[in-house]
CSV table of C-alpha atoms in Angstrom, one decimal:
chain,number,residue,atom,x,y,z
A,1,MET,CA,-16.1,28.9,-11.9
A,2,PRO,CA,-18.9,29.2,-9.2
A,3,ALA,CA,-18.1,32.8,-8.3
A,4,THR,CA,-18.5,33.9,-11.9
A,5,ARG,CA,-21.9,32.2,-12.2
A,6,ARG,CA,-23.2,34.0,-9.2
A,7,ALA,CA,-21.8,37.3,-10.3
A,8,LEU,CA,-22.7,37.5,-14.0
A,9,PRO,CA,-26.2,37.8,-15.4
A,10,ARG,CA,-27.6,34.6,-16.9
A,11,PRO,CA,-28.0,36.1,-20.4
A,12,LEU,CA,-24.2,36.7,-20.6
A,13,LEU,CA,-23.4,33.2,-19.3
A,14,ALA,CA,-25.6,31.6,-22.0
A,15,LEU,CA,-24.1,33.8,-24.7
A,16,LEU,CA,-20.6,33.1,-23.6
A,17,ALA,CA,-21.2,29.3,-23.7
A,18,ALA,CA,-22.6,29.6,-27.2
A,19,LEU,CA,-19.9,31.8,-28.6
A,20,PHE,CA,-17.0,29.9,-27.0
A,21,ALA,CA,-18.3,26.8,-28.7
A,22,LEU,CA,-18.6,28.7,-32.0
A,23,ALA,CA,-15.1,30.1,-31.8
A,24,GLY,CA,-13.5,26.9,-30.5
A,25,ALA,CA,-15.1,24.4,-33.0
A,26,GLY,CA,-15.5,26.5,-36.1
A,27,MET,CA,-18.6,28.3,-37.5
A,28,PHE,CA,-21.6,25.9,-37.7
A,29,ALA,CA,-19.3,22.9,-37.3
A,30,PRO,CA,-21.2,20.1,-35.5
A,31,PRO,CA,-19.6,18.3,-32.5
A,32,ALA,CA,-17.6,15.2,-33.4
A,33,HIS,CA,-20.2,13.0,-31.8
A,34,ALA,CA,-23.2,14.6,-33.6
A,35,ASP,CA,-25.4,12.1,-35.4
A,36,SER,CA,-26.7,13.6,-38.7
A,37,THR,CA,-28.9,10.5,-39.2
A,38,THR,CA,-31.4,11.4,-36.5
A,39,GLY,CA,-33.3,14.4,-35.0
A,40,LEU,CA,-33.0,17.9,-36.4
A,41,PRO,CA,-29.6,17.2,-38.2
A,42,LYS,CA,-31.4,14.6,-40.2
A,43,VAL,CA,-34.3,16.9,-41.0
A,44,ALA,CA,-31.9,19.7,-42.0
A,45,GLU,CA,-30.0,17.3,-44.3
A,46,GLU,CA,-33.2,16.3,-46.0
A,47,LEU,CA,-34.4,19.8,-46.4
A,48,ARG,CA,-31.2,20.7,-48.3
A,49,LYS,CA,-32.2,18.0,-50.8
A,50,SER,CA,-36.0,18.8,-51.0
A,51,PRO,CA,-38.3,21.5,-49.6
A,52,VAL,CA,-40.6,19.1,-47.8
A,53,TYR,CA,-39.6,16.6,-45.1
A,54,VAL,CA,-42.1,14.3,-43.4
A,55,ASP,CA,-41.0,12.2,-40.5
A,56,PRO,CA,-41.9,8.5,-41.1
A,57,ARG,CA,-43.7,8.4,-37.8
A,58,VAL,CA,-46.3,11.0,-38.9
A,59,LYS,CA,-46.8,10.1,-42.5
A,60,ASP,CA,-50.5,9.8,-41.9
A,61,GLN,CA,-50.6,13.6,-41.5
A,62,LEU,CA,-49.1,14.2,-44.9
A,63,PRO,CA,-48.9,11.0,-47.0
A,64,ASP,CA,-46.1,10.6,-49.6
A,65,ALA,CA,-48.3,11.7,-52.6
A,66,ASP,CA,-49.4,14.9,-50.8
A,67,ALA,CA,-45.8,15.6,-49.6
A,68,GLU,CA,-44.5,15.2,-53.2
A,69,ALA,CA,-47.2,17.5,-54.6
A,70,LEU,CA,-46.4,20.1,-51.9
A,71,ALA,CA,-42.7,19.9,-52.8
A,72,LYS,CA,-43.4,20.3,-56.5
A,73,LYS,CA,-45.5,23.4,-55.8
A,74,ILE,CA,-42.5,25.0,-53.9
A,75,LYS,CA,-40.0,23.9,-56.6
A,76,ASP,CA,-42.2,25.2,-59.4
A,77,ALA,CA,-42.4,28.6,-57.6
A,78,GLY,CA,-38.7,28.7,-57.2
A,79,LYS,CA,-38.8,30.2,-53.7
A,80,PRO,CA,-36.8,29.2,-50.6
A,81,VAL,CA,-39.7,27.8,-48.6
A,82,PHE,CA,-39.0,24.8,-46.3
A,83,VAL,CA,-41.6,22.6,-44.6
A,84,ALA,CA,-41.1,19.9,-42.0
A,85,VAL,CA,-43.8,17.6,-40.5
A,86,LEU,CA,-42.5,16.1,-37.3
A,87,PRO,CA,-43.8,14.2,-34.2
A,88,GLU,CA,-43.7,16.0,-30.9
A,89,ASN,CA,-41.3,14.0,-28.7
A,90,SER,CA,-37.9,14.2,-27.0
A,91,GLU,CA,-36.2,14.5,-30.4
A,92,PHE,CA,-38.5,17.4,-31.4
A,93,PRO,CA,-39.7,19.1,-28.2
A,94,LYS,CA,-42.3,21.9,-28.5
A,95,ASN,CA,-40.3,25.0,-27.7
A,96,LYS,CA,-39.3,28.3,-29.3
A,97,LYS,CA,-35.8,27.1,-30.2
A,98,LEU,CA,-36.9,24.3,-32.5
A,99,LEU,CA,-37.5,26.5,-35.5
A,100,GLY,CA,-34.4,28.6,-35.1
A,101,ASN,CA,-32.2,25.5,-34.6
A,102,LEU,CA,-33.6,23.9,-37.7
A,103,ARG,CA,-32.8,27.1,-39.7
A,104,SER,CA,-29.3,27.2,-38.4
A,105,LEU,CA,-28.6,23.5,-39.1
A,106,THR,CA,-30.0,23.7,-42.7
A,107,GLY,CA,-27.9,26.9,-43.3
A,108,ILE,CA,-30.0,28.3,-46.1
A,109,THR,CA,-31.8,31.6,-46.1
A,110,GLY,CA,-35.5,31.2,-46.5
A,111,VAL,CA,-39.0,30.7,-45.0
A,112,TYR,CA,-39.3,27.8,-42.5
A,113,ALA,CA,-42.5,26.1,-41.4
A,114,VAL,CA,-42.8,23.2,-38.9
A,115,HIS,CA,-45.9,21.2,-38.2
A,116,LEU,CA,-45.3,19.5,-34.9
A,117,GLY,CA,-47.4,16.7,-33.4
A,118,ASP,CA,-51.2,16.8,-34.0
A,119,ARG,CA,-51.9,20.6,-34.2
A,120,SER,CA,-48.8,22.7,-33.4
A,121,PHE,CA,-47.7,24.9,-36.3
A,122,SER,CA,-45.0,27.5,-36.3
A,123,ALA,CA,-43.2,29.5,-39.0
A,124,GLY,CA,-40.3,31.9,-39.3
A,125,ALA,CA,-38.2,33.6,-42.0
A,126,ASP,CA,-35.0,35.4,-42.5
A,127,SER,CA,-35.8,39.1,-42.7
A,128,ARG,CA,-34.3,39.5,-46.2
A,129,VAL,CA,-36.8,36.9,-47.5
A,130,MET,CA,-40.0,37.8,-45.6
A,131,SER,CA,-40.7,40.2,-42.8
A,132,ARG,CA,-41.5,38.9,-39.3
A,133,ASN,CA,-44.9,40.5,-39.3
A,134,SER,CA,-45.8,38.9,-42.6
A,135,VAL,CA,-44.8,35.4,-41.7
A,136,ASP,CA,-46.4,35.7,-38.2
A,137,ASN,CA,-49.7,36.9,-39.7
A,138,LEU,CA,-49.6,34.2,-42.3
A,139,ALA,CA,-49.0,31.5,-39.7
A,140,ASP,CA,-51.8,32.8,-37.5
A,141,ALA,CA,-54.2,32.9,-40.4
A,142,VAL,CA,-53.7,29.3,-41.5
A,143,ARG,CA,-53.8,28.0,-38.0
A,144,THR,CA,-57.1,29.7,-37.5
A,145,SER,CA,-58.6,28.6,-40.8
A,146,TYR,CA,-57.4,25.0,-41.0
A,147,GLY,CA,-56.9,23.7,-37.4
A,148,SER,CA,-56.0,20.0,-37.5
A,149,ASP,CA,-56.2,19.8,-41.3
A,150,THR,CA,-52.4,19.4,-41.9
A,151,LYS,CA,-52.6,19.1,-45.7
A,152,GLY,CA,-54.9,22.1,-46.1
A,153,LEU,CA,-52.9,24.2,-43.7
A,154,LEU,CA,-49.5,23.5,-45.3
A,155,ASN,CA,-50.8,23.9,-48.8
A,156,ARG,CA,-52.3,27.3,-48.0
A,157,PHE,CA,-49.2,28.4,-46.1
A,158,VAL,CA,-46.9,27.4,-49.0
A,159,GLU,CA,-49.2,29.2,-51.6
A,160,GLN,CA,-49.0,32.4,-49.7
A,161,ALA,CA,-45.3,32.1,-48.8
A,162,ASP,CA,-44.5,31.4,-52.5
A,163,ASP,CA,-46.2,34.6,-53.4
A,164,GLN,CA,-44.6,36.8,-50.7
A,165,ALA,CA,-41.1,35.4,-50.2
A,166,LYS,CA,-38.1,36.9,-51.9
A,167,GLY,CA,-35.0,35.1,-53.1
A,168,HIS,CA,-34.6,31.8,-55.0
A,169,ALA,CA,-34.7,28.1,-54.3
A,170,PRO,CA,-31.3,26.6,-53.4
A,171,ASP,CA,-29.4,24.7,-56.2
A,172,SER,CA,-29.2,21.7,-54.0
A,173,TRP,CA,-32.9,20.9,-54.6
A,174,SER,CA,-32.0,20.1,-58.2
A,175,GLY,CA,-29.3,17.8,-57.1
A,176,GLY,CA,-26.6,20.3,-57.8
A,177,SER,CA,-24.7,21.0,-54.5
A,178,ASP,CA,-25.8,18.5,-51.9
A,179,SER,CA,-23.5,15.8,-53.3
A,180,GLY,CA,-20.6,17.7,-51.8
A,181,SER,CA,-17.1,16.2,-52.0
A,182,GLY,CA,-18.5,13.0,-53.7
A,183,THR,CA,-19.2,15.1,-56.8
A,184,SER,CA,-15.6,16.4,-56.8
A,185,THR,CA,-14.1,12.9,-56.5
A,186,ALA,CA,-16.3,11.4,-59.1
A,187,GLY,CA,-15.7,14.3,-61.4
A,188,LEU,CA,-11.9,13.9,-61.0
A,189,ILE,CA,-11.9,10.1,-61.5
A,190,THR,CA,-14.2,10.3,-64.6
A,191,GLY,CA,-12.3,13.2,-66.1
A,192,GLY,CA,-9.0,11.5,-65.5
A,193,ALA,CA,-10.1,8.2,-67.1
A,194,ILE,CA,-11.3,9.9,-70.2
A,195,VAL,CA,-8.2,12.0,-70.5
A,196,VAL,CA,-6.0,8.9,-70.2
A,197,ALA,CA,-8.2,7.3,-72.8
A,198,GLY,CA,-7.1,9.9,-75.2
A,199,GLY,CA,-8.7,13.4,-75.1
A,200,GLY,CA,-8.3,16.8,-73.6
A,201,GLY,CA,-12.0,17.5,-73.9
A,202,ALA,CA,-12.8,15.6,-70.7
A,203,TYR,CA,-10.3,17.7,-68.7
A,204,ALA,CA,-11.9,20.9,-70.0
A,205,LEU,CA,-15.3,19.6,-68.8
A,206,TYR,CA,-13.9,18.8,-65.4
A,207,ARG,CA,-12.4,22.2,-65.1
A,208,ARG,CA,-15.8,23.8,-66.0
A,209,SER,CA,-17.5,21.5,-63.5
A,210,LYS,CA,-15.0,22.5,-60.8
A,211,LYS,CA,-15.4,26.2,-61.6
A,212,LYS,CA,-19.2,25.8,-61.2
A,213,ARG,CA,-18.9,24.0,-57.9
A,214,GLU,CA,-16.5,26.7,-56.6
A,215,GLU,CA,-19.0,29.4,-57.7
A,216,ARG,CA,-21.8,27.5,-55.9
A,217,GLU,CA,-19.7,27.2,-52.8
A,218,ARG,CA,-18.9,31.0,-52.8
A,219,ALA,CA,-22.6,31.7,-53.1
A,220,GLU,CA,-23.5,29.4,-50.2
A,221,LEU,CA,-20.7,30.9,-48.1
A,222,GLU,CA,-22.1,34.4,-48.6
A,223,THR,CA,-25.5,33.2,-47.5
A,224,LEU,CA,-24.0,31.7,-44.4
A,225,ARG,CA,-21.9,34.8,-43.8
A,226,VAL,CA,-25.0,36.9,-43.5
A,227,VAL,CA,-26.4,34.6,-40.8
A,228,VAL,CA,-23.2,34.2,-38.8
A,229,ASP,CA,-22.5,38.0,-38.9
A,230,GLU,CA,-25.9,38.7,-37.6
A,231,ASP,CA,-25.3,36.3,-34.7
A,232,ILE,CA,-21.9,37.8,-33.9
A,233,THR,CA,-23.3,41.3,-34.0
A,234,ALA,CA,-26.2,40.3,-31.8
A,235,PHE,CA,-23.7,38.9,-29.3
A,236,GLY,CA,-21.7,42.2,-29.3
A,237,GLU,CA,-24.9,44.2,-28.8
A,238,GLU,CA,-25.7,42.0,-25.7
A,239,LEU,CA,-22.3,42.8,-24.3
A,240,ASP,CA,-22.9,46.5,-24.8
A,241,ARG,CA,-26.3,46.3,-23.1
A,242,LEU,CA,-24.7,44.9,-20.0
A,243,ASP,CA,-23.0,48.3,-19.5
A,244,PHE,CA,-20.3,46.4,-17.5
A,245,THR,CA,-17.2,48.4,-16.5
A,246,PRO,CA,-14.2,46.3,-15.4
A,247,GLY,CA,-13.0,49.0,-13.1
A,248,GLY,CA,-16.4,49.9,-11.8
A,249,PRO,CA,-17.7,49.4,-8.3
A,250,GLY,CA,-18.8,45.8,-7.6
A,251,ALA,CA,-16.6,44.3,-10.3
A,252,ASP,CA,-14.3,41.5,-9.1
A,253,ASP,CA,-11.5,39.5,-10.8
A,254,ALA,CA,-13.8,36.7,-11.8
A,255,MET,CA,-16.2,39.0,-13.6
A,256,ARG,CA,-13.3,40.9,-15.3
A,257,GLU,CA,-11.8,37.6,-16.5
A,258,ASP,CA,-15.1,36.4,-17.8
A,259,TYR,CA,-15.8,39.7,-19.6
A,260,THR,CA,-12.3,39.6,-21.2
A,261,HIS,CA,-13.0,36.1,-22.4
A,262,ALA,CA,-16.3,37.3,-23.9
A,263,LEU,CA,-14.5,40.1,-25.8
A,264,ASP,CA,-11.8,37.7,-27.0
A,265,ALA,CA,-14.4,35.3,-28.2
A,266,TYR,CA,-16.2,38.0,-30.1
A,267,ASP,CA,-13.0,39.1,-31.9
A,268,THR,CA,-12.1,35.5,-32.6
A,269,ALA,CA,-15.5,34.8,-34.1
A,270,LYS,CA,-15.2,37.8,-36.4
A,271,SER,CA,-11.7,36.8,-37.5
A,272,ARG,CA,-12.7,33.2,-38.3
A,273,MET,CA,-15.7,34.3,-40.3
A,274,ALA,CA,-13.7,36.8,-42.3
A,275,ALA,CA,-11.1,34.0,-43.0
A,276,ALA,CA,-13.7,31.4,-44.1
A,277,THR,CA,-13.2,30.4,-47.8
A,278,LYS,CA,-15.9,27.7,-48.2
A,279,PRO,CA,-19.2,26.7,-46.5
A,280,GLN,CA,-17.5,23.8,-44.6
A,281,ASP,CA,-15.4,26.3,-42.7
């Protein structure tokens, strides 16, 4: 709608596009053609399994032994600290959105650090885990002290982040929740086979396993709910800041229609989040 694009401010158009996609496709649901085996989706998938991911193309910056030692340090501390070492290319361009996009795709509250290319390093955190000033100061300090020493930089960052971060490491690092529906199916088949073989004990074990999985999913959903609710609230605040009045001078039909769509999308997003019952929703 060309008239609308000329009339409305660019921030609103960007927000509308983002929220329409969110409301139409489901919270955090990737598009049907998304390939989770490459790019940021692949990194996010690996970080749900382990706190450190090193792209094979930059293993010289943090070899396997060093990456494993760094991951062990994080797991031993039990804190939600995530580290990715990535090449700087078209898959992982150097921009301000990379860190936030990785956080959103991973879907776990925590401290996130990305070493990109030869020297670029950035970090961020959910406010409930670590304040913005704290993570910014820590990132600046390690950049200044270690420069191109990737191993030293990341180890020092992790040590300090482990000390300062709040919260707990995700269950998926211990292999508990990242197996998803496969765990459910395997549990059902195994339990059923043993019950048929002649006992009710296996069924009881299956029920306990199912209950634990449901509790885990509820906890993950609540973590996601905080993030999504913050995004929805931020969108509503952006709409308020526009101070747009449909009946005001200068408002035309195209602007009014677009503004109505924005309000409808805001309400739809709130309703869908309220109705979500599991992380996949």
